[in-house]
Amino acid sequence: MKRPFIYSLALALVFVGSASWASAPRCDSIFLPSVWSENGGKPFPDDLISLQKIAHEQREAVKVSEFLMQEMRAKSQTLKSEYKNKVVELDVLCLGAGPQCAAASLVLKNTKLRSLVVEKTDLVAKTFAEKDFYINSLEASRVSMHDFPGGHGSLAHFTSQGYAHSSQLAAHIQSQQYVSKIPVLLKTEIIAVKKVQEGGRTILEVLTNDGITFRTKNLLLGTGLGEIGTKVKDAGYQKDFAHFLTAHEVQKDSLLPIMSTDAFLVSLKENRLKKQNVRVPREIILIGNGDGSRIAVEALNDKHVSLPDGFKIHWIGNNFKSAEEYVASQAGWDRYVDKIVPHYEQGRITGVPGHVEKVEVLSSGRYRVTVKDAKNNIVSQAEGDMIVDSTGYTNLNGKLLTEAVKTPELVDVVGPLKELGLTETVLARQFQEVGGEKLPIYAVGPAAGSLAKETELVNSPNKNPVAIFNTVARTSQFVSQLLGVKALESRRGDRDERPSTKSASEIIQSLKGI
């Protein structure tokens, strides 16, 4: 078998920082200035007492998550036995047990409708629960970017920091799903969706890999950005990428030659949990210049990751050849600078402008990537032992719906969003036949693409249109509007003071009392 390529999107693990750029000018234009004073002018404190506190808070979040998943898995197993080989009638079925279905479930909690969430993995909030990384949205004194309309508790109950760990956000999302009392059917994959006419109304028949059939009046697609994928167009590379993505499922603690960001993060976490060190190859090719790539570089700071002498990152899509250029590109500062700049200073990062044109496997087993910078009409090459791919995800909802919609198109579903003072904005998108019949199938959150207009994000402290801060309130409002029930209050995270952190036992006790 030939040796493959490496794809690692988003590594985000640890606490190591550098004082070298502590005096670099800060840019608070899209952040709340208070977060810097809260954290001593740094996104991540690096003193021993703070690190111990951070580690303790993360362990407490995992305890809460374990309690919630134990409860939801038991309920799922009971329902699976009850539903086996049956046709189950529903009013609302939501696919994907993440933040969007949690927001929808909180609305459904106040109705008597027959509702269910289906998740193909064994985890609620899998994106955050199975990996180690720090999220990009703030949890500060005067705002939370993680509030759910009608939700329970606060992410601040899990963390005292400005940026929460992924395990803490996972527990927070799981808490919302749990308190909604809308059950989740775990390890259940949808294999087909069909439409039938019944009394002049369209009903959707949803078939699962377990032989259960759901007949639902409304289907919500809360599937997020989609499945892990690559945007590199080289056909041979795509084939190898898919091969190693599959291989990762049976050897999750191994660093494979080609890995997605998610697979890479899972591998690092698996090794950390086993108290095993990870030694990365001498040269890594990192593709993509989004947050995923930055998080990948961050993860290299983790204490159980060893870097060999002469370690290099060939960062494709990154135009910045020096620490000074990188810092300037971020208007003087961003959340990642303190963890990325040290790698620049040690000569580990080489920026390679452009997009990947071709990937070759050399006789040595290394990889040669050909890159074209169309803007300057320059072609260059980079060689490395691994390829870390941070190019994105693939939305498979269209493929899933091929039997229900012949020529699908998505149309905007508009409505008010009080928290932004908007009387009409895009809340979700509905599937319909081109120029014809609208179907009761709705994409919510990132699964619907970018819903927030650029003008709506101008004054937002979080300018990422697919962030929880900019999506869950839309989903909540949409579901309320769809079902004709009173909308849940959303203050867009505004608060007078930051709630204090709580122990796992305190949080679990509050959840049990719901």
Short mmCIF file of N, CA and C in Angstrom, two decimals, residues 197-339:
data_model
loop_
_atom_site.label_atom_id
_atom_site.label_comp_id
_atom_site.label_asym_id
_atom_site.label_seq_id
_atom_site.Cartn_x
_atom_site.Cartn_y
_atom_site.Cartn_z
N GLN A 197 -47.97 11.47 -0.13
CA GLN A 197 -49.11 12.37 0.02
C GLN A 197 -50.18 11.70 0.87
N GLU A 198 -50.67 12.44 1.83
CA GLU A 198 -51.67 11.89 2.74
C GLU A 198 -52.69 12.97 3.07
N GLY A 199 -53.89 12.82 2.55
CA GLY A 199 -54.93 13.81 2.81
C GLY A 199 -54.58 15.19 2.30
N GLY A 200 -53.91 15.24 1.16
CA GLY A 200 -53.53 16.52 0.59
C GLY A 200 -52.32 17.16 1.24
N ARG A 201 -51.64 16.42 2.13
CA ARG A 201 -50.47 16.95 2.83
C ARG A 201 -49.26 16.06 2.56
N THR A 202 -48.10 16.66 2.47
CA THR A 202 -46.86 15.90 2.28
C THR A 202 -46.35 15.39 3.61
N ILE A 203 -46.16 14.08 3.69
CA ILE A 203 -45.56 13.44 4.85
C ILE A 203 -44.22 12.85 4.41
N LEU A 204 -43.24 12.92 5.28
CA LEU A 204 -41.92 12.40 4.94
C LEU A 204 -41.68 11.06 5.64
N GLU A 205 -41.27 10.08 4.87
CA GLU A 205 -40.88 8.79 5.43
C GLU A 205 -39.37 8.75 5.51
N VAL A 206 -38.86 8.60 6.71
CA VAL A 206 -37.42 8.64 6.95
C VAL A 206 -36.96 7.26 7.40
N LEU A 207 -36.10 6.63 6.61
CA LEU A 207 -35.65 5.27 6.89
C LEU A 207 -34.28 5.28 7.55
N THR A 208 -34.09 4.39 8.53
CA THR A 208 -32.82 4.31 9.25
C THR A 208 -32.11 3.00 8.98
N ASN A 209 -30.83 2.96 9.34
CA ASN A 209 -30.04 1.74 9.17
C ASN A 209 -30.47 0.64 10.13
N ASP A 210 -31.27 0.97 11.13
CA ASP A 210 -31.74 -0.02 12.11
C ASP A 210 -33.09 -0.63 11.73
N GLY A 211 -33.63 -0.24 10.58
CA GLY A 211 -34.92 -0.77 10.17
C GLY A 211 -36.11 -0.02 10.74
N ILE A 212 -35.82 1.09 11.44
CA ILE A 212 -36.91 1.92 11.96
C ILE A 212 -37.31 2.92 10.88
N THR A 213 -38.62 3.12 10.72
CA THR A 213 -39.12 4.12 9.78
C THR A 213 -39.86 5.20 10.55
N PHE A 214 -39.50 6.44 10.31
CA PHE A 214 -40.22 7.57 10.90
C PHE A 214 -41.10 8.21 9.83
N ARG A 215 -42.32 8.51 10.19
CA ARG A 215 -43.19 9.31 9.35
C ARG A 215 -43.37 10.65 10.05
N THR A 216 -42.83 11.69 9.46
CA THR A 216 -42.81 12.99 10.15
C THR A 216 -43.42 14.09 9.30
N LYS A 217 -44.06 15.03 9.98
CA LYS A 217 -44.67 16.17 9.29
C LYS A 217 -43.64 17.24 8.96
N ASN A 218 -42.57 17.28 9.76
CA ASN A 218 -41.52 18.28 9.55
C ASN A 218 -40.16 17.65 9.78
N LEU A 219 -39.21 17.95 8.90
CA LEU A 219 -37.86 17.45 9.03
C LEU A 219 -36.90 18.64 9.12
N LEU A 220 -36.17 18.72 10.24
CA LEU A 220 -35.18 19.79 10.44
C LEU A 220 -33.78 19.20 10.24
N LEU A 221 -32.98 19.87 9.45
CA LEU A 221 -31.61 19.43 9.20
C LEU A 221 -30.65 20.30 10.00
N GLY A 222 -30.25 19.80 11.16
CA GLY A 222 -29.31 20.52 12.02
C GLY A 222 -27.94 19.88 11.95
N THR A 223 -27.50 19.57 10.75
CA THR A 223 -26.30 18.75 10.53
C THR A 223 -25.01 19.55 10.46
N GLY A 224 -25.07 20.83 10.78
CA GLY A 224 -23.85 21.63 10.85
C GLY A 224 -23.20 21.85 9.50
N LEU A 225 -21.88 21.99 9.52
CA LEU A 225 -21.15 22.26 8.28
C LEU A 225 -21.11 21.05 7.36
N GLY A 226 -21.40 19.87 7.90
CA GLY A 226 -21.43 18.67 7.07
C GLY A 226 -20.37 17.66 7.47
N GLU A 227 -20.06 16.76 6.53
CA GLU A 227 -19.08 15.72 6.77
C GLU A 227 -17.68 16.24 6.47
N ILE A 228 -16.71 15.67 7.16
CA ILE A 228 -15.32 16.04 6.93
C ILE A 228 -14.97 15.79 5.47
N GLY A 229 -14.33 16.76 4.85
CA GLY A 229 -13.98 16.62 3.44
C GLY A 229 -12.76 17.46 3.09
N THR A 230 -12.44 17.49 1.83
CA THR A 230 -11.34 18.31 1.34
C THR A 230 -11.78 19.08 0.11
N LYS A 231 -11.30 20.27 -0.04
CA LYS A 231 -11.60 21.08 -1.21
C LYS A 231 -10.46 21.03 -2.24
N VAL A 232 -9.42 20.26 -1.96
CA VAL A 232 -8.35 20.06 -2.94
C VAL A 232 -8.91 19.25 -4.10
N LYS A 233 -8.68 19.69 -5.32
CA LYS A 233 -9.34 19.08 -6.48
C LYS A 233 -8.58 17.91 -7.09
N ASP A 234 -7.37 17.63 -6.65
CA ASP A 234 -6.60 16.51 -7.16
C ASP A 234 -7.33 15.20 -6.85
N ALA A 235 -7.72 14.45 -7.90
CA ALA A 235 -8.55 13.24 -7.73
C ALA A 235 -7.83 12.15 -6.95
N GLY A 236 -6.53 11.97 -7.22
CA GLY A 236 -5.78 10.96 -6.49
C GLY A 236 -5.68 11.29 -5.02
N TYR A 237 -5.48 12.55 -4.74
CA TYR A 237 -5.41 12.99 -3.34
C TYR A 237 -6.75 12.78 -2.64
N GLN A 238 -7.84 13.11 -3.31
CA GLN A 238 -9.17 12.93 -2.73
C GLN A 238 -9.40 11.48 -2.35
N LYS A 239 -8.96 10.57 -3.22
CA LYS A 239 -9.12 9.14 -2.96
C LYS A 239 -8.33 8.72 -1.73
N ASP A 240 -7.08 9.19 -1.64
CA ASP A 240 -6.26 8.85 -0.49
C ASP A 240 -6.80 9.49 0.80
N PHE A 241 -7.29 10.70 0.66
CA PHE A 241 -7.89 11.39 1.82
C PHE A 241 -9.04 10.56 2.39
N ALA A 242 -9.93 10.10 1.51
CA ALA A 242 -11.08 9.29 1.94
C ALA A 242 -10.62 7.97 2.57
N HIS A 243 -9.58 7.36 1.97
CA HIS A 243 -9.07 6.08 2.49
C HIS A 243 -8.58 6.23 3.92
N PHE A 244 -7.81 7.26 4.17
CA PHE A 244 -7.25 7.41 5.51
C PHE A 244 -8.25 7.95 6.52
N LEU A 245 -9.26 8.61 6.02
CA LEU A 245 -10.34 9.03 6.91
C LEU A 245 -11.06 7.79 7.45
N THR A 246 -11.27 6.81 6.58
CA THR A 246 -11.88 5.54 6.99
C THR A 246 -10.95 4.77 7.93
N ALA A 247 -9.66 4.76 7.59
CA ALA A 247 -8.68 4.04 8.42
C ALA A 247 -8.63 4.59 9.84
N HIS A 248 -8.85 5.89 9.96
CA HIS A 248 -8.82 6.53 11.28
C HIS A 248 -9.87 5.94 12.21
N GLU A 249 -11.00 5.54 11.66
CA GLU A 249 -12.09 5.02 12.49
C GLU A 249 -11.71 3.74 13.22
N VAL A 250 -10.75 2.99 12.69
CA VAL A 250 -10.35 1.74 13.34
C VAL A 250 -9.02 1.86 14.09
N GLN A 251 -8.36 3.00 13.98
CA GLN A 251 -7.11 3.23 14.73
C GLN A 251 -7.01 4.70 15.13
N LYS A 252 -7.90 5.08 16.02
CA LYS A 252 -8.06 6.49 16.35
C LYS A 252 -6.89 7.11 17.08
N ASP A 253 -6.02 6.29 17.66
CA ASP A 253 -4.89 6.87 18.37
C ASP A 253 -3.64 6.98 17.50
N SER A 254 -3.75 6.62 16.22
CA SER A 254 -2.59 6.65 15.33
C SER A 254 -2.56 7.92 14.49
N LEU A 255 -1.35 8.44 14.28
CA LEU A 255 -1.17 9.52 13.33
C LEU A 255 -0.99 8.89 11.96
N LEU A 256 -1.95 9.10 11.09
CA LEU A 256 -1.90 8.52 9.75
C LEU A 256 -1.33 9.54 8.78
N PRO A 257 -0.84 9.08 7.64
CA PRO A 257 -0.23 10.02 6.69
C PRO A 257 -1.19 11.08 6.17
N ILE A 258 -2.47 10.76 6.07
CA ILE A 258 -3.46 11.77 5.70
C ILE A 258 -4.51 11.79 6.79
N MET A 259 -4.77 12.97 7.33
CA MET A 259 -5.77 13.08 8.39
C MET A 259 -6.57 14.36 8.21
N SER A 260 -7.83 14.28 8.52
CA SER A 260 -8.62 15.51 8.63
C SER A 260 -8.26 16.18 9.94
N THR A 261 -8.65 17.43 10.08
CA THR A 261 -8.43 18.13 11.34
C THR A 261 -9.04 17.35 12.49
N ASP A 262 -10.30 16.97 12.28
CA ASP A 262 -11.00 16.26 13.35
C ASP A 262 -10.28 14.98 13.73
N ALA A 263 -9.86 14.21 12.72
CA ALA A 263 -9.15 12.96 13.00
C ALA A 263 -7.85 13.23 13.75
N PHE A 264 -7.15 14.28 13.35
CA PHE A 264 -5.89 14.63 14.01
C PHE A 264 -6.13 14.99 15.48
N LEU A 265 -7.16 15.77 15.74
CA LEU A 265 -7.46 16.17 17.11
C LEU A 265 -7.87 14.98 17.96
N VAL A 266 -8.68 14.10 17.36
CA VAL A 266 -9.10 12.90 18.09
C VAL A 266 -7.89 12.04 18.42
N SER A 267 -6.98 11.90 17.46
CA SER A 267 -5.79 11.10 17.68
C SER A 267 -4.95 11.66 18.84
N LEU A 268 -4.78 12.97 18.85
CA LEU A 268 -4.01 13.58 19.94
C LEU A 268 -4.68 13.37 21.29
N LYS A 269 -6.01 13.50 21.30
CA LYS A 269 -6.72 13.32 22.56
C LYS A 269 -6.63 11.87 23.04
N GLU A 270 -6.79 10.93 22.12
CA GLU A 270 -6.70 9.51 22.49
C GLU A 270 -5.33 9.21 23.11
N ASN A 271 -4.28 9.78 22.54
CA ASN A 271 -2.94 9.56 23.10
C ASN A 271 -2.78 10.23 24.46
N ARG A 272 -3.36 11.41 24.60
CA ARG A 272 -3.28 12.09 25.90
C ARG A 272 -3.99 11.27 26.97
N LEU A 273 -5.17 10.74 26.64
CA LEU A 273 -5.92 9.96 27.62
C LEU A 273 -5.17 8.68 28.00
N LYS A 274 -4.38 8.17 27.08
CA LYS A 274 -3.59 6.96 27.35
C LYS A 274 -2.21 7.29 27.93
N LYS A 275 -2.00 8.60 28.17
CA LYS A 275 -0.73 9.07 28.71
C LYS A 275 0.44 8.70 27.79
N GLN A 276 0.20 8.78 26.48
CA GLN A 276 1.21 8.49 25.48
C GLN A 276 1.67 9.78 24.80
N ASN A 277 2.96 9.90 24.57
CA ASN A 277 3.48 11.04 23.83
C ASN A 277 3.30 10.83 22.34
N VAL A 278 3.16 11.94 21.61
CA VAL A 278 3.03 11.90 20.16
C VAL A 278 4.21 12.64 19.55
N ARG A 279 4.93 11.99 18.67
CA ARG A 279 6.04 12.64 17.97
C ARG A 279 5.61 12.86 16.53
N VAL A 280 5.49 14.10 16.14
CA VAL A 280 5.04 14.41 14.79
C VAL A 280 6.22 14.33 13.82
N PRO A 281 5.96 14.14 12.53
CA PRO A 281 7.03 14.09 11.54
C PRO A 281 7.79 15.41 11.47
N ARG A 282 8.96 15.37 10.83
CA ARG A 282 9.84 16.53 10.80
C ARG A 282 9.25 17.67 9.97
N GLU A 283 8.54 17.35 8.87
CA GLU A 283 7.97 18.39 8.02
C GLU A 283 6.50 18.11 7.75
N ILE A 284 5.67 19.09 8.07
CA ILE A 284 4.23 18.97 7.85
C ILE A 284 3.80 20.01 6.81
N ILE A 285 2.95 19.58 5.89
CA ILE A 285 2.33 20.50 4.95
C ILE A 285 0.93 20.80 5.46
N LEU A 286 0.67 22.05 5.78
CA LEU A 286 -0.62 22.49 6.31
C LEU A 286 -1.36 23.25 5.22
N ILE A 287 -2.55 22.78 4.86
CA ILE A 287 -3.30 23.38 3.76
C ILE A 287 -4.51 24.14 4.31
N GLY A 288 -4.62 25.41 3.93
CA GLY A 288 -5.76 26.22 4.36
C GLY A 288 -5.33 27.31 5.32
N ASN A 289 -6.04 28.42 5.29
CA ASN A 289 -5.64 29.54 6.14
C ASN A 289 -6.78 30.03 7.03
N GLY A 290 -7.69 29.13 7.39
CA GLY A 290 -8.77 29.51 8.30
C GLY A 290 -8.41 29.22 9.74
N ASP A 291 -9.42 29.32 10.60
CA ASP A 291 -9.20 29.06 12.02
C ASP A 291 -8.71 27.63 12.26
N GLY A 292 -9.17 26.69 11.42
CA GLY A 292 -8.74 25.31 11.58
C GLY A 292 -7.24 25.16 11.52
N SER A 293 -6.62 25.86 10.58
CA SER A 293 -5.16 25.79 10.46
C SER A 293 -4.49 26.40 11.68
N ARG A 294 -5.03 27.50 12.15
CA ARG A 294 -4.43 28.15 13.32
C ARG A 294 -4.52 27.25 14.55
N ILE A 295 -5.65 26.57 14.68
CA ILE A 295 -5.81 25.67 15.81
C ILE A 295 -4.85 24.49 15.69
N ALA A 296 -4.59 24.07 14.46
CA ALA A 296 -3.64 22.98 14.24
C ALA A 296 -2.25 23.39 14.73
N VAL A 297 -1.87 24.60 14.42
CA VAL A 297 -0.56 25.07 14.88
C VAL A 297 -0.56 25.19 16.41
N GLU A 298 -1.65 25.66 16.96
CA GLU A 298 -1.78 25.75 18.43
C GLU A 298 -1.50 24.41 19.09
N ALA A 299 -2.06 23.36 18.50
CA ALA A 299 -2.00 22.04 19.14
C ALA A 299 -0.57 21.54 19.26
N LEU A 300 0.29 22.03 18.42
CA LEU A 300 1.68 21.60 18.48
C LEU A 300 2.36 22.04 19.78
N ASN A 301 1.70 22.93 20.52
CA ASN A 301 2.25 23.38 21.80
C ASN A 301 1.93 22.43 22.94
N ASP A 302 1.09 21.45 22.69
CA ASP A 302 0.65 20.58 23.78
C ASP A 302 1.83 19.82 24.39
N LYS A 303 1.79 19.64 25.69
CA LYS A 303 2.93 19.06 26.39
C LYS A 303 3.18 17.59 26.04
N HIS A 304 2.19 16.89 25.47
CA HIS A 304 2.45 15.50 25.09
C HIS A 304 2.77 15.35 23.61
N VAL A 305 2.94 16.50 22.90
CA VAL A 305 3.36 16.49 21.50
C VAL A 305 4.83 16.86 21.42
N SER A 306 5.63 15.99 20.83
CA SER A 306 7.07 16.23 20.68
C SER A 306 7.38 16.65 19.26
N LEU A 307 8.18 17.73 19.13
CA LEU A 307 8.59 18.21 17.83
C LEU A 307 10.05 17.84 17.60
N PRO A 308 10.37 17.20 16.47
CA PRO A 308 11.76 16.82 16.21
C PRO A 308 12.63 18.03 15.90
N ASP A 309 13.92 17.86 16.00
CA ASP A 309 14.85 18.93 15.64
C ASP A 309 14.63 19.31 14.18
N GLY A 310 14.64 20.61 13.92
CA GLY A 310 14.46 21.06 12.55
C GLY A 310 13.03 20.99 12.06
N PHE A 311 12.08 20.91 12.98
CA PHE A 311 10.66 20.80 12.61
C PHE A 311 10.23 21.99 11.75
N LYS A 312 9.45 21.70 10.69
CA LYS A 312 9.00 22.73 9.76
C LYS A 312 7.52 22.54 9.42
N ILE A 313 6.84 23.68 9.21
CA ILE A 313 5.46 23.69 8.71
C ILE A 313 5.45 24.48 7.40
N HIS A 314 5.04 23.84 6.31
CA HIS A 314 4.83 24.53 5.05
C HIS A 314 3.33 24.87 4.99
N TRP A 315 3.02 26.13 5.23
CA TRP A 315 1.63 26.55 5.44
C TRP A 315 1.06 27.12 4.13
N ILE A 316 0.32 26.30 3.42
CA ILE A 316 -0.23 26.69 2.12
C ILE A 316 -1.50 27.52 2.31
N GLY A 317 -1.53 28.65 1.62
CA GLY A 317 -2.64 29.59 1.77
C GLY A 317 -2.31 30.73 2.71
N ASN A 318 -1.18 30.60 3.40
CA ASN A 318 -0.71 31.63 4.32
C ASN A 318 0.27 32.54 3.58
N ASN A 319 -0.05 33.81 3.49
CA ASN A 319 0.78 34.76 2.74
C ASN A 319 1.89 35.40 3.55
N PHE A 320 2.00 35.05 4.83
CA PHE A 320 2.86 35.81 5.73
C PHE A 320 4.14 35.05 6.05
N LYS A 321 5.26 35.66 5.72
CA LYS A 321 6.54 34.98 5.82
C LYS A 321 7.23 35.21 7.15
N SER A 322 6.74 36.12 7.97
CA SER A 322 7.39 36.41 9.24
C SER A 322 6.35 36.67 10.31
N ALA A 323 6.80 36.65 11.56
CA ALA A 323 5.91 36.95 12.68
C ALA A 323 5.35 38.36 12.55
N GLU A 324 6.20 39.30 12.12
CA GLU A 324 5.75 40.68 11.98
C GLU A 324 4.62 40.79 10.96
N GLU A 325 4.78 40.10 9.83
CA GLU A 325 3.74 40.14 8.80
C GLU A 325 2.45 39.49 9.30
N TYR A 326 2.59 38.38 10.04
CA TYR A 326 1.40 37.71 10.55
C TYR A 326 0.65 38.60 11.53
N VAL A 327 1.37 39.18 12.48
CA VAL A 327 0.74 40.05 13.47
C VAL A 327 0.07 41.24 12.79
N ALA A 328 0.76 41.84 11.81
CA ALA A 328 0.18 42.97 11.09
C ALA A 328 -1.08 42.57 10.36
N SER A 329 -1.11 41.33 9.84
CA SER A 329 -2.29 40.86 9.09
C SER A 329 -3.51 40.72 9.99
N GLN A 330 -3.27 40.54 11.27
CA GLN A 330 -4.37 40.39 12.22
C GLN A 330 -4.67 41.71 12.93
N ALA A 331 -4.31 42.82 12.30
CA ALA A 331 -4.54 44.16 12.86
C ALA A 331 -3.88 44.29 14.23
N GLY A 332 -2.75 43.61 14.41
CA GLY A 332 -2.00 43.75 15.65
C GLY A 332 -2.18 42.62 16.63
N TRP A 333 -3.30 41.89 16.53
CA TRP A 333 -3.50 40.79 17.49
C TRP A 333 -4.69 39.95 17.07
N ASP A 334 -4.67 38.68 17.38
CA ASP A 334 -5.87 37.84 17.36
C ASP A 334 -5.70 36.77 18.42
N ARG A 335 -6.71 35.93 18.58
CA ARG A 335 -6.69 34.95 19.64
C ARG A 335 -5.51 33.98 19.53
N TYR A 336 -4.98 33.80 18.33
CA TYR A 336 -3.97 32.78 18.10
C TYR A 336 -2.52 33.28 18.20
N VAL A 337 -2.33 34.59 18.18
CA VAL A 337 -0.99 35.14 18.04
C VAL A 337 -0.01 34.59 19.07
N ASP A 338 -0.40 34.56 20.34
CA ASP A 338 0.54 34.14 21.38
C ASP A 338 1.03 32.70 21.20
N LYS A 339 0.27 31.89 20.44
CA LYS A 339 0.67 30.50 20.24
C LYS A 339 1.25 30.23 18.86
#
